[in-house]
Coordinates of C-alpha atoms in Angstrom, one line a residue:
X11 CA 4.2 -45.6 -17.5
X12 CA 6.1 -47.9 -15.7
X13 CA 6.2 -51.7 -14.4
X14 CA 6.8 -52.2 -10.9
X15 CA 7.7 -55.4 -9.6
X16 CA 5.4 -55.2 -6.3
X17 CA 5.0 -58.1 -3.8
X18 CA 3.1 -57.1 -0.9
X19 CA 3.3 -59.1 2.5
X20 CA -0.2 -59.8 3.7
X21 CA 0.8 -61.6 6.7
X22 CA -0.3 -58.5 9.0
X23 CA -3.5 -57.5 6.8
X24 CA -6.9 -57.7 8.6
X25 CA -10.3 -58.2 6.9
X26 CA -11.3 -55.0 8.3
X27 CA -8.6 -53.1 7.3
X28 CA -10.4 -49.7 7.6
X29 CA -11.4 -50.8 11.1
X30 CA -13.7 -47.7 11.8
X31 CA -15.7 -48.8 8.6
X32 CA -15.6 -52.6 7.9
X33 CA -18.5 -51.9 5.2
X34 CA -15.6 -49.7 3.3
X35 CA -13.2 -52.4 3.5
X36 CA -15.9 -55.3 2.6
X37 CA -16.8 -53.3 -0.5
X38 CA -13.3 -53.3 -1.6
X39 CA -12.4 -56.9 -0.5
X40 CA -15.7 -57.8 -2.7
X41 CA -14.1 -56.2 -5.7
X42 CA -10.6 -57.6 -5.1
X43 CA -12.1 -61.1 -5.1
X44 CA -13.2 -61.0 -9.0
X45 CA -10.1 -59.1 -10.1
X46 CA -7.8 -62.3 -10.7
X47 CA -10.4 -63.1 -13.0
X48 CA -10.9 -59.9 -14.6
X49 CA -7.6 -58.7 -15.1
X50 CA -6.1 -61.8 -17.2
X51 CA -9.4 -61.2 -19.3
X52 CA -8.0 -57.5 -19.8
X53 CA -4.7 -58.8 -20.6
X54 CA -5.7 -61.2 -23.0
X55 CA -8.0 -58.5 -24.8
X56 CA -5.3 -55.8 -25.3
X57 CA -2.8 -58.6 -26.5
X58 CA -5.1 -59.9 -29.1
X59 CA -6.1 -55.9 -30.0
X60 CA -2.0 -55.2 -30.3
X61 CA -1.7 -58.2 -33.1
X62 CA -4.1 -55.8 -35.2
X63 CA -2.3 -52.8 -34.8
X64 CA -0.2 -51.0 -37.3
X65 CA 3.6 -51.4 -37.8
X66 CA 3.5 -47.6 -37.1
X67 CA 2.2 -47.8 -33.5
X68 CA 5.3 -48.6 -31.9
X69 CA 4.9 -46.1 -28.8
X70 CA 1.4 -47.5 -28.6
X71 CA 2.4 -51.0 -28.7
X72 CA 4.8 -50.5 -25.6
X73 CA 2.0 -48.8 -23.6
X74 CA 0.1 -51.5 -24.3
X75 CA 2.6 -54.0 -23.2
X76 CA 3.3 -52.0 -19.9
X77 CA -0.5 -52.1 -19.5
X78 CA -0.5 -56.0 -19.4
X79 CA 2.7 -56.1 -17.1
X80 CA 0.9 -53.6 -14.7
X81 CA -2.4 -55.5 -14.7
X82 CA -0.5 -58.8 -14.1
X83 CA 1.4 -57.5 -11.2
X84 CA -2.1 -56.4 -9.7
X85 CA -4.1 -59.9 -10.1
X86 CA -1.1 -61.5 -8.6
X87 CA -0.9 -59.2 -5.4
X88 CA -4.8 -59.5 -5.3
X89 CA -5.1 -63.4 -5.3
X90 CA -2.5 -63.2 -2.2
X91 CA -5.1 -61.0 -0.4
X92 CA -7.9 -63.1 -1.4
X93 CA -6.4 -66.3 0.0
X94 CA -6.3 -64.9 3.3
X95 CA -10.2 -63.4 2.7
X96 CA -11.4 -66.8 1.8
X97 CA -9.9 -68.4 5.0
X98 CA -11.4 -65.8 7.2
X99 CA -14.9 -67.0 7.3
X100 CA -16.6 -66.8 4.0
X101 CA -17.6 -70.1 2.8
X102 CA -19.5 -69.3 -0.5
X103 CA -17.0 -66.9 -1.7
X104 CA -15.1 -69.4 -4.1
X105 CA -18.4 -70.1 -5.7
X106 CA -19.0 -66.6 -6.3
X107 CA -15.7 -66.0 -7.9
X108 CA -16.3 -69.1 -10.2
X109 CA -19.2 -67.4 -11.7
X110 CA -17.2 -64.4 -12.5
X111 CA -14.4 -66.5 -13.9
X112 CA -16.8 -68.6 -16.2
X113 CA -18.1 -65.1 -17.3
X114 CA -14.9 -64.1 -18.3
X115 CA -14.0 -67.1 -20.3
X116 CA -17.0 -67.4 -21.9
X117 CA -17.1 -63.8 -23.3
X118 CA -13.3 -64.8 -24.6
X119 CA -15.0 -67.7 -26.2
X120 CA -17.9 -66.4 -27.5
X121 CA -18.3 -62.7 -27.8
X122 CA -15.7 -61.6 -29.9
X123 CA -12.9 -58.9 -29.6
X124 CA -15.2 -55.7 -30.4
X125 CA -17.4 -56.7 -27.5
X126 CA -14.5 -57.8 -25.3
X127 CA -12.6 -54.6 -25.8
X128 CA -15.6 -52.6 -25.3
X129 CA -16.0 -54.2 -22.0
X130 CA -12.4 -53.8 -21.0
X131 CA -12.8 -50.2 -22.1
X132 CA -16.0 -49.7 -20.1
X133 CA -14.1 -51.0 -17.2
X134 CA -11.1 -48.8 -17.7
X135 CA -13.3 -45.8 -17.8
X136 CA -13.9 -46.4 -14.2
X137 CA -10.6 -46.7 -13.1
X138 CA -9.1 -43.3 -13.1
X139 CA -12.5 -42.1 -11.6
X140 CA -12.1 -44.6 -8.9
X141 CA -8.4 -44.0 -8.4
X142 CA -9.4 -40.3 -7.7
X143 CA -11.9 -40.8 -5.5
X144 CA -9.7 -43.3 -3.5
X145 CA -6.8 -41.0 -3.4
X146 CA -8.3 -37.7 -2.8
X147 CA -12.1 -38.4 -1.2
X148 CA -12.3 -41.2 0.5
X149 CA -12.8 -40.3 4.0
X150 CA -12.2 -43.6 5.3
X151 CA -8.6 -43.3 4.2
X152 CA -7.8 -40.3 5.9
X153 CA -7.4 -41.9 9.2
X154 CA -4.1 -41.1 10.4
X155 CA -3.8 -44.5 12.6
X156 CA -4.7 -46.9 9.4
X157 CA -1.9 -49.0 8.6
X158 CA -2.4 -52.0 6.7
X159 CA -0.9 -53.5 3.6
X160 CA -4.3 -53.6 1.9
X161 CA -4.6 -50.0 1.9
X162 CA -1.2 -50.1 0.3
X163 CA -2.2 -52.5 -2.2
X164 CA -5.3 -50.4 -3.5
X165 CA -3.5 -46.8 -3.6
X166 CA -0.8 -48.3 -5.7
X167 CA -3.5 -50.5 -7.8
X168 CA -5.4 -47.6 -8.4
X169 CA -2.6 -45.1 -9.0
X170 CA -1.5 -47.3 -12.0
X171 CA -5.2 -47.7 -13.2
X172 CA -4.6 -43.7 -13.9
X173 CA -1.1 -44.2 -15.2
X174 CA -2.7 -46.7 -18.0
X175 CA -6.0 -44.9 -18.1
X176 CA -5.8 -44.5 -22.2
X177 CA -4.7 -47.8 -23.1
X178 CA -8.0 -49.7 -23.6
X179 CA -9.8 -46.5 -24.8
X180 CA -7.1 -45.5 -27.5
X181 CA -7.1 -49.3 -28.3
X182 CA -10.8 -49.6 -29.1
X183 CA -11.2 -46.4 -31.0
X184 CA -8.3 -47.5 -33.2
X185 CA -10.0 -51.1 -33.8
X186 CA -13.5 -50.1 -33.6
X187 CA -14.3 -46.5 -33.7
X188 CA -17.8 -45.9 -32.9
X189 CA -19.3 -43.7 -30.0
X190 CA -22.4 -46.0 -29.4
X191 CA -20.7 -49.3 -29.1
X192 CA -18.4 -47.5 -26.6
X193 CA -21.3 -46.4 -24.3
X194 CA -22.6 -50.0 -24.7
X195 CA -19.5 -51.3 -23.3
X196 CA -19.3 -48.8 -20.3
X197 CA -23.2 -49.8 -19.5
X198 CA -22.6 -53.7 -19.7
X199 CA -19.5 -53.9 -18.0
X200 CA -20.7 -51.5 -15.0
X201 CA -23.8 -53.6 -14.6
X202 CA -22.1 -56.6 -14.6
X203 CA -19.3 -55.7 -12.1
X204 CA -21.3 -53.7 -9.7
X205 CA -24.0 -56.1 -9.5
X206 CA -21.3 -58.7 -8.2
X207 CA -19.3 -56.2 -6.1
X208 CA -22.9 -55.3 -4.4
X209 CA -24.2 -58.7 -3.9
X210 CA -20.8 -59.9 -2.7
X211 CA -20.3 -57.1 -0.4
X212 CA -23.6 -57.9 1.1
X213 CA -22.8 -61.4 1.8
X214 CA -19.5 -61.0 3.1
X215 CA -21.2 -58.3 5.6
X216 CA -24.1 -60.7 6.3
X217 CA -21.4 -63.8 7.3
X218 CA -19.6 -61.1 9.4
X219 CA -23.1 -60.3 11.2
X220 CA -23.8 -63.8 11.9
X221 CA -20.5 -64.8 13.1
X222 CA -20.5 -61.7 15.5
X223 CA -17.4 -60.2 13.9
X224 CA -19.9 -56.8 13.4
X225 CA -22.1 -56.5 16.3
X226 CA -24.8 -54.0 15.4
X227 CA -26.3 -55.0 12.1
X228 CA -28.5 -52.0 11.7
X229 CA -25.8 -49.2 12.4
X230 CA -23.5 -51.2 9.9
X231 CA -26.3 -51.0 7.0
X232 CA -26.7 -47.2 7.9
X233 CA -22.5 -47.2 7.3
X234 CA -22.8 -49.1 4.2
X235 CA -25.4 -46.5 2.9
X236 CA -22.9 -43.4 3.8
X237 CA -20.0 -45.5 2.2
X238 CA -21.9 -46.2 -1.2
X239 CA -23.6 -42.7 -1.3
X240 CA -20.5 -40.9 -0.7
X241 CA -18.6 -43.0 -3.5
X242 CA -21.6 -42.7 -5.7
X243 CA -21.9 -39.0 -5.5
X244 CA -18.4 -38.7 -6.5
X245 CA -18.2 -41.3 -9.2
X246 CA -21.7 -40.6 -10.9
X247 CA -21.3 -37.1 -12.3
X248 CA -17.7 -38.0 -13.5
X249 CA -18.7 -41.2 -15.3
X250 CA -21.5 -39.2 -17.0
X251 CA -18.8 -36.7 -18.2
X252 CA -16.7 -39.7 -19.8
X253 CA -19.6 -40.6 -21.8
X254 CA -19.2 -37.4 -24.1
X255 CA -18.1 -37.7 -27.4
X256 CA -14.7 -35.7 -27.0
X257 CA -13.8 -37.6 -24.0
X258 CA -9.9 -38.5 -24.0
X259 CA -8.7 -40.0 -20.5
X260 CA -5.4 -38.6 -21.4
X261 CA -7.3 -35.2 -20.2
X262 CA -8.0 -36.3 -16.7
X263 CA -5.8 -34.5 -14.1
X264 CA -3.8 -36.7 -11.8
X265 CA -4.9 -38.0 -8.5
X266 CA -3.4 -35.7 -5.4
X267 CA 0.0 -37.6 -4.5
X268 CA -0.5 -40.5 -7.0
X269 CA 3.3 -40.4 -7.8
X270 CA 4.1 -40.2 -3.8
X271 CA 1.7 -43.5 -3.5
X272 CA 3.6 -45.1 -6.4
X273 CA 7.0 -44.2 -4.9
X274 CA 6.3 -45.6 -1.7
X275 CA 4.8 -48.8 -3.2
X276 CA 8.3 -49.5 -4.6
X277 CA 10.0 -48.4 -1.2
X278 CA 8.1 -50.8 1.0
X279 CA 6.9 -53.6 -1.3
X280 CA 9.4 -54.1 -4.4
X281 CA 10.0 -57.7 -4.8
X282 CA 13.2 -58.7 -3.1
X283 CA 15.8 -60.3 -5.2
X284 CA 18.2 -63.0 -4.0
X285 CA 21.6 -61.7 -3.1

């Protein structure tokens, strides 16, 4: 694990950063829109959990520290992208984001560490699965003409999701060992996040249809079914496997090219220091 100081320039980014499949781009754009609220929530939860670890957990404390730093890099870059997205013709996006922001603030205020860490662990269970899908199987990303900084954003982000995949899982088991509550966290967080992602994807595409940015809505809907179906077919069996009582995220093999992706992110997008 390593903290990478990444600062992506989105001045050339397009909303449809996979131009042959704008539906794929809009699904991940919808996902990006709530990450600046989710990831600070994750960081606060992990930081609170760290305070309850024993003094003998020095190495794991360092893993938690790196997790927090990586997630901070992620949401700051997503917020830069989201600023561009909001200005591109989606007037209700602010209000949709505000609901998720309020949800996470409410969880921190009212639900306690066990619930919040269960939610965080549920989300982080999806992280390495989505990383492997994105880096290995998403055919939308195999286009040799794809050249957009948003693709770099997601490749780097998800490769780091794989890298810190064990932190929330191991922290949860140290503080609240129990199989069934972990499953509750997976189902609760999955339902909460995917409901937002699907509704917001449909909203973004609806605005695109109305504005004429996508000219054949019926063909677009068929493409969206393909995007969702292929991702679900990849994710669902692996998510079921992750529910086994002996699951340990450290056992997941690394995605293809993950280290290459991380090295490229540093080469292209490392924050420039003053001379």
